[in-house]
Coordinates of C-alpha atoms and ligand atoms in Angstrom, one line a residue:
M1 CA 24.2 -24.3 17.3
A2 CA 24.3 -21.4 15.0
T3 CA 22.3 -22.9 12.3
D4 CA 20.1 -24.1 14.9
S5 CA 19.4 -20.3 15.8
W6 CA 18.9 -19.4 12.2
A7 CA 16.6 -22.3 11.8
Q8 CA 14.7 -21.3 14.9
A9 CA 14.4 -17.5 13.9
V10 CA 13.0 -18.7 10.5
D11 CA 10.6 -21.0 12.4
E12 CA 9.7 -18.0 14.5
Q13 CA 9.2 -15.8 11.5
E14 CA 7.0 -18.3 9.7
A15 CA 4.9 -18.7 13.1
A16 CA 4.3 -15.2 13.5
A17 CA 3.5 -14.8 9.9
E18 CA 0.8 -17.4 10.2
S19 CA -0.6 -16.0 13.2
I20 CA -0.6 -12.5 12.0
G21 CA -1.9 -13.8 8.6
S22 CA -5.0 -15.3 10.3
L23 CA -5.5 -12.4 12.7
Q24 CA -5.2 -9.7 10.5
I25 CA -6.7 -10.8 7.4
K26 CA -8.7 -14.0 7.9
D27 CA -10.5 -13.2 11.0
K28 CA -11.1 -9.5 10.2
P29 CA -14.9 -9.8 9.4
E30 CA -15.7 -11.4 12.9
E31 CA -13.8 -8.8 14.8
N32 CA -16.7 -6.6 14.6
V33 CA -19.5 -8.8 14.1
S34 CA -22.0 -6.0 15.5
F35 CA -21.4 -3.7 12.9
A36 CA -20.6 -6.2 10.3
A37 CA -23.7 -8.2 10.7
G38 CA -24.2 -11.9 10.4
T39 CA -23.2 -12.1 6.7
T40 CA -19.8 -11.3 7.2
A41 CA -19.2 -14.0 9.6
N42 CA -20.1 -16.4 6.6
A43 CA -17.6 -14.6 4.6
T44 CA -14.8 -15.7 7.2
D45 CA -15.7 -19.2 6.7
S46 CA -14.6 -19.3 3.2
S47 CA -11.4 -17.3 3.6
S48 CA -9.1 -20.0 3.7
G49 CA -7.3 -18.8 0.5
A50 CA -4.6 -16.4 0.5
A51 CA -4.0 -13.4 -1.6
K52 CA -5.9 -14.6 -4.6
T53 CA -7.5 -12.3 -7.3
E54 CA -10.9 -12.8 -8.6
A55 CA -9.5 -14.0 -11.9
E56 CA -8.2 -16.9 -9.9
E57 CA -11.2 -17.4 -8.0
G58 CA -13.0 -18.2 -11.4
G59 CA -10.5 -20.8 -12.2
K60 CA -8.8 -18.4 -14.6
S61 CA -5.0 -18.0 -13.8
T62 CA -3.1 -14.5 -14.1
D63 CA -0.1 -15.3 -15.8
D64 CA 1.6 -12.1 -15.2
D65 CA 3.2 -12.0 -11.6
D66 CA 3.4 -8.1 -11.5
K67 CA -0.4 -8.0 -11.4
E68 CA -0.5 -10.1 -8.2
D69 CA 2.2 -8.1 -7.2
K70 CA 0.6 -4.6 -7.5
A71 CA -2.4 -5.9 -5.2
A72 CA 0.4 -7.5 -2.6
Q73 CA 2.1 -4.3 -2.6
S74 CA -0.7 -2.2 -1.9
L75 CA -2.0 -4.6 0.8
L76 CA 1.5 -4.6 2.4
N77 CA 1.9 -0.7 2.5
K78 CA -1.6 -0.7 4.2
L79 CA -0.7 -3.2 6.6
I80 CA 2.6 -1.5 7.8
R81 CA 1.7 2.2 7.5
N82 CA 0.7 3.8 10.7
N83 CA 0.0 7.2 9.6
L84 CA -0.4 9.8 6.9
V85 CA 2.1 10.2 4.2
N86 CA 2.5 14.1 4.4
T87 CA 3.3 16.1 1.3
T88 CA 4.0 19.7 0.7
N89 CA 2.8 19.6 -2.8
Q90 CA -0.3 21.5 -3.9
V91 CA -3.2 19.5 -5.2
E92 CA -4.3 20.1 -8.7
V93 CA -8.1 20.6 -9.3
L94 CA -10.0 20.5 -12.6
Q95 CA -13.5 21.1 -12.1
K96 CA -16.4 19.8 -14.1
D97 CA -17.9 23.2 -13.9
P98 CA -14.9 25.8 -13.8
N99 CA -17.2 28.6 -12.9
S100 CA -18.6 26.8 -9.5
P101 CA -16.5 28.1 -6.5
L102 CA -14.0 25.7 -5.3
Y103 CA -14.4 24.8 -1.6
S104 CA -11.6 23.4 0.5
V105 CA -11.8 22.9 4.2
K106 CA -9.1 23.2 6.9
S107 CA -11.1 21.2 9.7
F108 CA -13.4 18.5 9.8
E109 CA -16.0 20.6 11.6
E110 CA -16.4 22.6 8.5
L111 CA -17.8 19.7 6.7
R112 CA -20.9 19.7 9.1
L113 CA -20.6 16.1 9.4
K114 CA -23.1 13.9 11.6
P115 CA -21.7 14.1 15.2
Q116 CA -21.3 10.4 15.3
L117 CA -18.9 10.4 12.4
L118 CA -17.0 13.4 13.7
Q119 CA -16.7 11.1 16.8
G120 CA -15.4 8.4 14.6
V121 CA -13.0 10.7 12.7
Y122 CA -11.5 12.2 16.0
G123 CA -11.6 8.5 17.5
L124 CA -9.1 7.5 14.7
G125 CA -6.7 10.2 15.7
F126 CA -7.5 12.5 12.8
N127 CA -7.0 16.1 13.8
R128 CA -7.4 17.8 10.4
P129 CA -8.1 16.8 6.8
S130 CA -5.0 15.8 4.7
K131 CA -4.1 17.7 1.8
I132 CA -6.3 15.5 -0.5
Q133 CA -9.3 15.4 1.9
E134 CA -9.1 19.3 2.2
T135 CA -10.6 19.4 -1.5
A136 CA -11.9 16.0 -2.0
L137 CA -14.3 16.0 1.0
P138 CA -16.2 19.1 0.1
M139 CA -16.6 17.9 -3.3
M140 CA -17.9 14.5 -2.3
L141 CA -20.2 15.7 0.3
A142 CA -21.8 18.5 -1.9
E143 CA -25.4 18.6 -3.0
P144 CA -26.2 17.6 -5.4
P145 CA -23.6 14.9 -5.4
Q146 CA -20.4 15.3 -7.8
N147 CA -18.5 12.8 -9.4
L148 CA -14.8 12.7 -8.6
I149 CA -11.6 11.0 -10.0
A150 CA -8.7 11.3 -7.6
Q151 CA -5.2 10.4 -7.8
S152 CA -2.6 10.7 -5.1
Q153 CA 0.0 8.5 -3.8
S154 CA -0.6 5.5 -1.3
G155 CA -1.1 6.7 2.1
T156 CA -2.4 10.2 1.6
G157 CA -5.7 9.7 2.9
K158 CA -7.9 8.5 -0.1
T159 CA -9.5 5.7 1.8
A160 CA -10.5 7.7 5.0
A161 CA -12.0 10.1 2.5
F162 CA -14.4 8.1 0.3
V163 CA -15.3 6.2 3.5
L164 CA -16.4 9.4 5.4
A165 CA -18.4 10.3 2.2
M166 CA -20.1 6.8 2.1
L167 CA -20.9 6.9 5.8
S168 CA -22.4 10.4 5.4
H169 CA -24.5 9.8 2.3
V170 CA -26.3 6.7 3.7
D171 CA -29.8 6.8 5.4
P172 CA -29.7 4.6 8.2
N173 CA -33.5 4.2 8.1
N174 CA -33.4 2.7 4.8
K175 CA -32.5 -0.9 5.0
Y176 CA -31.0 -1.7 1.6
P177 CA -27.7 -1.2 0.1
Q178 CA -27.0 2.5 -0.8
C179 CA -23.2 2.4 -1.4
L180 CA -21.3 0.3 -3.2
C181 CA -17.5 0.0 -3.1
V182 CA -15.3 -2.3 -5.1
S183 CA -11.7 -3.0 -4.3
P184 CA -9.2 -5.4 -6.4
T185 CA -8.9 -8.0 -3.9
Y186 CA -10.5 -10.0 -1.1
E187 CA -7.7 -8.8 1.3
L188 CA -8.0 -5.0 0.3
A189 CA -11.7 -5.1 0.5
L190 CA -11.4 -6.4 4.0
Q191 CA -8.8 -3.5 4.8
T192 CA -11.3 -0.8 3.6
G193 CA -14.1 -2.6 5.6
K194 CA -12.1 -2.2 8.7
V195 CA -11.9 1.5 8.1
I196 CA -15.7 1.7 7.6
E197 CA -16.1 -0.1 10.9
Q198 CA -13.7 2.0 12.6
M199 CA -15.1 5.3 11.4
G200 CA -18.6 4.2 11.8
K201 CA -18.0 2.9 15.3
H202 CA -20.3 5.5 16.8
Y203 CA -22.9 5.0 13.9
P204 CA -24.2 1.5 14.8
E205 CA -27.4 1.7 12.7
V206 CA -25.3 1.7 9.5
Q207 CA -24.3 -1.9 8.5
L208 CA -21.8 -3.2 6.3
V209 CA -21.5 -6.5 4.5
Y210 CA -18.6 -8.1 2.5
A211 CA -19.4 -9.1 -1.3
I212 CA -16.5 -11.5 -1.5
R213 CA -15.9 -14.9 -2.8
G214 CA -17.5 -17.7 -0.7
N215 CA -19.9 -15.2 1.2
K216 CA -22.8 -17.3 0.1
L217 CA -26.3 -15.9 0.8
Q218 CA -29.5 -17.6 0.4
R219 CA -31.1 -17.4 -3.1
G220 CA -33.7 -14.8 -3.1
M221 CA -32.8 -12.7 -0.1
K222 CA -32.4 -9.0 -0.1
L223 CA -29.5 -7.4 1.7
Q224 CA -30.3 -4.8 4.4
E225 CA -26.9 -3.6 5.0
Q226 CA -26.5 0.1 3.7
I227 CA -22.9 -0.4 2.6
V228 CA -21.5 -3.2 0.4
I229 CA -17.8 -3.7 0.0
G230 CA -16.3 -6.3 -2.2
T231 CA -14.8 -7.5 -5.4
P232 CA -16.0 -6.8 -8.8
G233 CA -17.0 -10.3 -9.7
T234 CA -19.1 -11.0 -6.7
M235 CA -20.5 -7.5 -6.5
L236 CA -21.7 -8.1 -10.1
D237 CA -23.2 -11.3 -9.3
W238 CA -24.9 -10.0 -6.4
C239 CA -26.6 -7.0 -8.3
G240 CA -27.3 -8.9 -11.5
K241 CA -27.4 -12.7 -11.4
F242 CA -28.7 -13.0 -7.9
K243 CA -30.3 -9.6 -7.1
F244 CA -29.4 -9.5 -3.5
I245 CA -28.8 -5.7 -4.2
D246 CA -31.1 -3.5 -6.1
P247 CA -28.7 -1.5 -8.2
K248 CA -31.3 1.2 -9.0
K249 CA -31.4 2.2 -5.3
V250 CA -27.6 2.9 -5.0
K251 CA -26.4 6.5 -4.3
V252 CA -22.6 6.1 -4.2
F253 CA -20.4 4.0 -6.1
V254 CA -16.7 3.8 -5.2
L255 CA -14.1 2.2 -7.3
D256 CA -10.9 2.0 -5.1
E257 CA -7.3 1.3 -6.3
A258 CA -8.1 1.8 -10.0
D259 CA -4.6 1.1 -11.1
V260 CA -4.6 -2.3 -9.3
M261 CA -7.8 -3.1 -10.7
I262 CA -7.1 -2.7 -14.1
A263 CA -4.2 -4.9 -13.8
T264 CA -6.3 -7.8 -13.2
Q265 CA -8.0 -9.3 -16.0
G266 CA -11.7 -9.1 -16.0
H267 CA -11.9 -6.6 -13.3
Q268 CA -12.3 -3.7 -15.6
D269 CA -15.2 -5.1 -17.7
Q270 CA -17.0 -6.3 -14.4
S271 CA -16.7 -2.8 -12.9
I272 CA -18.2 -1.1 -16.1
R273 CA -21.0 -3.8 -15.9
I274 CA -21.8 -2.8 -12.4
Q275 CA -21.6 0.9 -13.2
R276 CA -24.1 0.5 -16.0
M277 CA -26.7 -0.8 -13.7
L278 CA -26.5 2.2 -11.5
P279 CA -29.0 5.1 -11.9
K280 CA -27.7 8.1 -13.6
N281 CA -27.6 10.2 -10.4
C282 CA -25.4 7.9 -8.5
Q283 CA -22.2 9.7 -7.5
M284 CA -19.1 7.8 -9.0
L285 CA -16.0 8.2 -7.2
L286 CA -12.8 6.8 -8.3
F287 CA -9.3 6.5 -6.7
S288 CA -6.0 5.6 -7.8
A289 CA -2.4 5.9 -6.6
T290 CA -1.1 6.3 -10.2
F291 CA -2.5 7.7 -13.3
E292 CA -1.1 6.3 -16.4
E293 CA -3.0 6.3 -19.7
S294 CA -4.8 3.0 -19.1
V295 CA -6.1 4.1 -15.7
W296 CA -7.1 7.4 -17.1
N297 CA -9.3 5.7 -19.9
F298 CA -10.8 3.5 -17.4
A299 CA -11.6 6.1 -15.0
Q300 CA -13.4 8.1 -17.8
R301 CA -15.6 5.1 -18.7
I302 CA -16.5 4.8 -14.9
V303 CA -17.1 8.3 -14.0
P304 CA -18.9 10.7 -16.3
D305 CA -18.5 14.4 -16.0
P306 CA -15.8 14.0 -13.5
N307 CA -14.3 16.7 -11.2
I308 CA -10.6 15.7 -11.1
I309 CA -7.9 16.0 -8.1
K310 CA -4.4 15.1 -8.6
L311 CA -1.6 15.3 -5.9
K312 CA 1.8 15.0 -7.1
R313 CA 4.0 12.7 -5.3
E314 CA 6.9 14.2 -3.2
E315 CA 10.0 13.8 -4.8
E316 CA 12.7 11.8 -3.3
T317 CA 16.3 13.2 -3.1
L318 CA 19.7 12.0 -2.1
D319 CA 20.7 15.3 -0.7
T320 CA 20.6 14.1 3.1
I321 CA 22.2 11.0 2.4
K322 CA 25.8 9.9 2.8
Q323 CA 26.9 7.4 0.1
Y324 CA 29.8 5.2 0.1
Y325 CA 31.1 2.2 -1.7
V326 CA 33.3 -0.8 -0.5
L327 CA 35.7 -2.6 -2.8
C328 CA 35.6 -6.4 -2.7
N329 CA 36.4 -9.5 -4.6
C330 CA 33.5 -11.8 -3.7
K331 CA 30.6 -12.3 -1.7
E332 CA 32.3 -13.7 1.3
E333 CA 34.7 -10.5 1.1
K334 CA 31.3 -8.6 1.0
F335 CA 30.1 -10.4 4.0
Q336 CA 33.3 -9.6 6.1
A337 CA 33.1 -5.9 5.0
L338 CA 29.7 -5.8 6.6
C339 CA 30.9 -7.5 9.7
N340 CA 33.7 -5.0 10.0
I341 CA 31.1 -2.0 9.6
Y342 CA 28.9 -3.6 12.3
G343 CA 31.8 -3.9 14.5
A344 CA 32.6 -0.3 14.2
I345 CA 29.2 1.7 14.2
T346 CA 26.1 1.1 15.9
I347 CA 23.4 0.6 13.5
A348 CA 19.8 0.6 15.0
Q349 CA 18.3 -1.0 11.8
A350 CA 19.5 -1.6 8.5
M351 CA 18.2 -2.9 5.2
I352 CA 20.2 -5.0 3.0
F353 CA 19.3 -5.5 -0.8
C354 CA 20.6 -8.6 -2.7
H355 CA 20.1 -9.4 -6.4
T356 CA 18.7 -12.8 -5.9
R357 CA 16.7 -14.9 -3.3
K358 CA 19.8 -17.1 -3.2
T359 CA 22.1 -14.6 -2.0
A360 CA 19.7 -13.0 0.3
G361 CA 19.1 -16.5 1.9
W362 CA 22.8 -17.2 2.4
L363 CA 23.3 -13.8 3.6
A364 CA 20.8 -14.0 6.1
G365 CA 22.2 -17.3 7.4
E366 CA 25.5 -15.8 7.7
L367 CA 24.5 -12.8 9.6
S368 CA 22.3 -14.9 11.9
R369 CA 25.3 -17.1 12.7
E370 CA 27.2 -13.9 13.6
G371 CA 24.4 -13.3 16.1
H372 CA 22.5 -10.8 14.5
Q373 CA 18.6 -10.8 14.7
V374 CA 17.9 -11.2 10.9
A375 CA 14.5 -10.9 9.1
L376 CA 14.4 -12.3 5.5
L377 CA 11.9 -11.3 2.9
S378 CA 11.7 -14.0 0.3
G379 CA 9.9 -14.2 -3.0
E380 CA 8.2 -17.5 -2.1
M381 CA 6.4 -15.9 0.7
Q382 CA 2.7 -15.4 0.8
V383 CA 1.7 -11.8 1.3
E384 CA 0.8 -12.2 4.8
Q385 CA 4.0 -13.8 5.7
R386 CA 5.7 -10.7 4.1
A387 CA 3.5 -8.4 6.0
A388 CA 4.3 -10.4 9.3
V389 CA 8.1 -10.0 8.6
I390 CA 7.9 -6.4 7.9
E391 CA 5.8 -5.7 10.9
R392 CA 8.2 -7.4 13.2
F393 CA 11.1 -5.6 11.7
R394 CA 9.3 -2.3 12.0
G395 CA 8.4 -3.2 15.6
G396 CA 12.2 -3.6 16.3
K397 CA 12.1 -7.4 16.9
E398 CA 14.8 -7.6 14.2
K399 CA 17.7 -5.2 13.5
V400 CA 18.4 -6.3 9.9
L401 CA 16.1 -7.0 7.1
V402 CA 17.7 -8.9 4.0
T403 CA 15.7 -8.8 1.0
T404 CA 15.5 -8.8 -2.7
N405 CA 14.4 -6.0 -4.5
V406 CA 11.4 -7.6 -5.9
C407 CA 10.2 -8.2 -2.4
A408 CA 10.7 -4.9 -1.2
R409 CA 9.4 -3.0 -4.0
G410 CA 7.3 -0.2 -3.1
I411 CA 7.7 -0.6 0.6
D412 CA 8.5 2.1 2.6
V413 CA 10.2 1.6 6.0
E414 CA 10.9 5.1 7.1
Q415 CA 12.9 4.5 10.1
V416 CA 15.7 2.6 8.4
S417 CA 18.7 5.0 8.5
V418 CA 21.3 2.4 6.9
V419 CA 20.6 1.0 3.4
I420 CA 23.2 -1.6 2.2
N421 CA 23.3 -2.5 -1.3
F422 CA 24.9 -5.9 -1.1
D423 CA 24.3 -5.9 -4.9
L424 CA 23.8 -2.9 -6.8
P425 CA 20.3 -2.3 -8.4
V426 CA 20.4 -3.3 -12.2
D427 CA 17.6 -3.8 -14.6
K428 CA 17.0 -6.7 -16.9
D429 CA 19.8 -5.8 -19.4
G430 CA 22.5 -5.3 -16.7
N431 CA 22.1 -1.3 -16.8
P432 CA 21.9 0.7 -13.5
D433 CA 18.6 0.9 -12.3
N434 CA 18.7 4.4 -11.0
E435 CA 15.1 4.5 -10.0
T436 CA 15.4 1.6 -7.7
Y437 CA 18.5 3.1 -6.4
L438 CA 16.9 6.4 -5.5
H439 CA 13.8 4.5 -4.1
R440 CA 16.0 2.3 -1.8
I441 CA 18.0 4.9 -0.3
G442 CA 16.3 8.3 -1.1
R443 CA 14.1 10.3 1.4
T444 CA 11.6 12.9 0.8
G445 CA 12.7 16.3 1.5
R446 CA 10.2 16.8 4.1
F447 CA 11.4 13.9 6.3
G448 CA 14.8 15.0 5.5
K449 CA 16.4 12.4 7.9
R450 CA 20.0 11.9 7.4
G451 CA 20.7 8.5 6.1
L452 CA 23.6 6.3 5.2
A453 CA 23.9 4.3 2.2
I454 CA 26.7 1.7 1.5
N455 CA 27.2 0.0 -2.0
M456 CA 29.2 -3.2 -2.1
V457 CA 31.3 -3.3 -5.3
D458 CA 32.6 -6.7 -6.4
S459 CA 33.8 -6.5 -10.0
K460 CA 34.5 -4.3 -12.8
M461 CA 31.2 -4.5 -14.1
S462 CA 29.7 -3.5 -10.7
M463 CA 32.2 -0.6 -10.3
N464 CA 31.1 0.5 -13.8
I465 CA 27.5 0.5 -12.6
L466 CA 28.5 2.6 -9.5
N467 CA 30.1 5.1 -11.7
R468 CA 27.1 5.5 -13.9
I469 CA 24.8 5.8 -11.0
Q470 CA 27.1 8.7 -9.5
E471 CA 26.9 10.4 -12.9
H472 CA 23.2 9.9 -13.2
F473 CA 22.6 11.9 -9.8
N474 CA 25.8 13.8 -10.2
K475 CA 26.3 13.0 -6.6
K476 CA 29.8 11.6 -5.3
I477 CA 29.8 8.3 -3.7
E478 CA 33.1 8.0 -1.5
K479 CA 35.2 5.0 -1.1
L480 CA 35.2 3.3 2.2
D481 CA 38.0 1.1 3.4
T482 CA 36.3 -1.4 5.7
D483 CA 39.6 -2.6 7.0
D484 CA 40.1 0.6 8.7
L485 CA 38.2 0.8 11.8
D486 CA 38.6 4.6 12.4
E487 CA 37.6 5.3 8.9
I488 CA 34.3 3.4 9.3
E489 CA 33.8 5.3 12.7
K490 CA 34.1 8.5 10.9
I491 CA 31.0 7.9 8.5
A492 CA 28.7 7.5 11.4
S493 CA 29.5 10.9 12.9
Ligands
LIG501 N1 -6.9 13.3 8.1 C1 -6.0 12.5 8.7 N2 -5.4 12.9 9.9 C2 -4.5 11.8 10.3 N3 -4.3 10.5 9.8 C3 -5.2 10.2 8.6 C4 -6.0 11.2 8.1 N4 -6.6 10.4 7.1 C5 -6.0 9.3 6.8 N5 -5.1 9.1 8.0 C6 -4.4 8.0 8.1 O1 -3.4 7.9 7.2 C7 -2.9 6.6 6.7 C8 -3.2 6.5 5.2 O2 -4.7 6.9 5.0 P1 -5.4 6.1 3.8 O3 -5.4 4.6 3.9 O4 -6.6 6.7 3.7 O5 -4.7 6.7 2.6 P2 -4.8 6.1 1.1 O6 -4.3 7.2 0.2 O7 -6.1 5.6 0.8 O8 -3.8 4.9 0.9 P3 -3.8 3.6 -0.1 O9 -3.9 4.0 -1.4 O10 -2.7 2.8 0.3 O11 -5.1 3.0 0.5 C9 -4.0 5.8 7.5 O12 -3.3 5.1 8.6 C10 -5.1 6.4 8.1 O13 -5.6 6.2 9.4

C-alpha cells in the first residue's frame, strides 16, 4: 500500500509535468493567436521536441551538459518566479559619452510611453520601474537611440525593460519587421514572446512572430509582423537565406541571455552574422545575468559604442539562519533522525539535498512511505517536468522537496524555511563546496527571513567537511540530538 502511494505520487507528478509541459511551453504561441498572427500557430505544430538547443536542431550534439543546463536553469527560474527580485544595490553606469546627462526615472509616467503601453505595464501589475529599469529605460528610449549592454541577475526586470523598448520603437503602420530579438532556446524565446504579448495587449496593431525551428514559411514571402523573436539559427536564415526579413529595415536588435547564448556552440557566430546585416544606426541591446570575460568579449562584438549598466547581486548571508548538525552512522539513521525532527516540530515546507540521484530516490520513497507528501527532482527529468514539480511544490501541493544539487542549482524557492543537507555539499575532489552551502541555505539580507538548516553527518569525513564549512563562514553549527524531543522542539522556537 505504502509503495503504491509512492508510485501514485510519482505518476501524479509525471502526469502534472506532462500537462504543464504542454500547457506552458508547447501551446504557448496559440494562446494569443490574435496578437501573434497566423505564423505562430505554425510554430506550434513543430514544437514536439523538448528543451533542445539550436545546435542539436542542426543535428550537432552539444557534448557539455552544463550548456544545456544553463538554458534549463534560466527557463526554470522564469517559470517559477512570480515577482521581481529586489535589490538594494546601486546600479553602476558607464556612459558612452560621460558628459551627457544621465537620466533615471522613478515612475513609468516619466517615460512618456504610449497610453496603450502604459496600460500594458500597469496591467502586468508594475507600479514603478525596477532598479535596472530606472536607468536602462530612459537610455533605451532616448532619441537618437543608444546602444546598451546590461547585466543584472535573473529576475531584476531586464526582459520587461527591453520588451517595453521594442514596443515603444515600432511603428505599427509599417508592416515589416522592425525589432529582432534573439534568445538562446526555443522555450526562452516563447517566454519572452509571452511578455511581449502581455505588455502589448492593448496595442493590437503591433504583431509578433516567432523565428523558431520548424516555423516553416512559404518561400518568397515577406513578414508583416513588426517584432520577430527567435533563436539565432532560424533568425539568421530568415534574414539571409530566405529573406523573409529585410535586415536593413530593422531599428532595434536585442540579444537576450548572452551568457547562456555563448555557452551554446554556433550561437555566437550566428548572432554576429545577424548583427552584421543590420544598419549602422540600428539600436543594439544586449542583456546578461552574468558578466565573465567571455560574455564581455562577445558583448563588445555585438554592441558598438555601448552604454553599460551593471547591477551587483545581493549578497547572501547566513546571519539569519540557525544551523545544526546531527551525528548518524548510516543513511537509515539519517532518515530516522529526519523522522524524529518531523515528529517534533511543524515544518511547513522543506528542501532536502542529497548527493546522488539514487539516495534522493530512496529517501523520497521512504518519506512517502511515512506518509509525507514528497516531490522529487531527478536528473533524468525533462526541463518541463522539473518546472512542473517545482511549481507544484511552490503551490504547496507537496511539503517536502527532495533533490540533488545538480537539479536544484540556481533555483530559488524563497518560501522554504527549512533546508536539510542529507549529504553535505562537496566538490569533485571531495572538498567542502562552500558556495553551494551558502546558496542552499543563505538568504539575502533584504528578505532576512529566519531559516533553519540541518546538516546530517555520517562519517569522520563528513564531520571534517562540516568543520571546514564552519571555519569558512566563521559561524558555529550547533550539535542537535534528535533522540531528545525537547531539544528538537527548542530549535523551532
Ligand atoms: N517594474 C516592475 N515591477 C514589478 N514587477 C516587475 C517589474 N519589472 C518586471 N517585473 C516582474 O519581475 C519578474 C522578473 O522580471 P524579468 O523577467 O523582466 O527579469 P529578468 O531580469 O529579465 O529575468 P531573467 O534574466 O530571468 O529573464 C517578472 O515576473 C516580471 O513580470
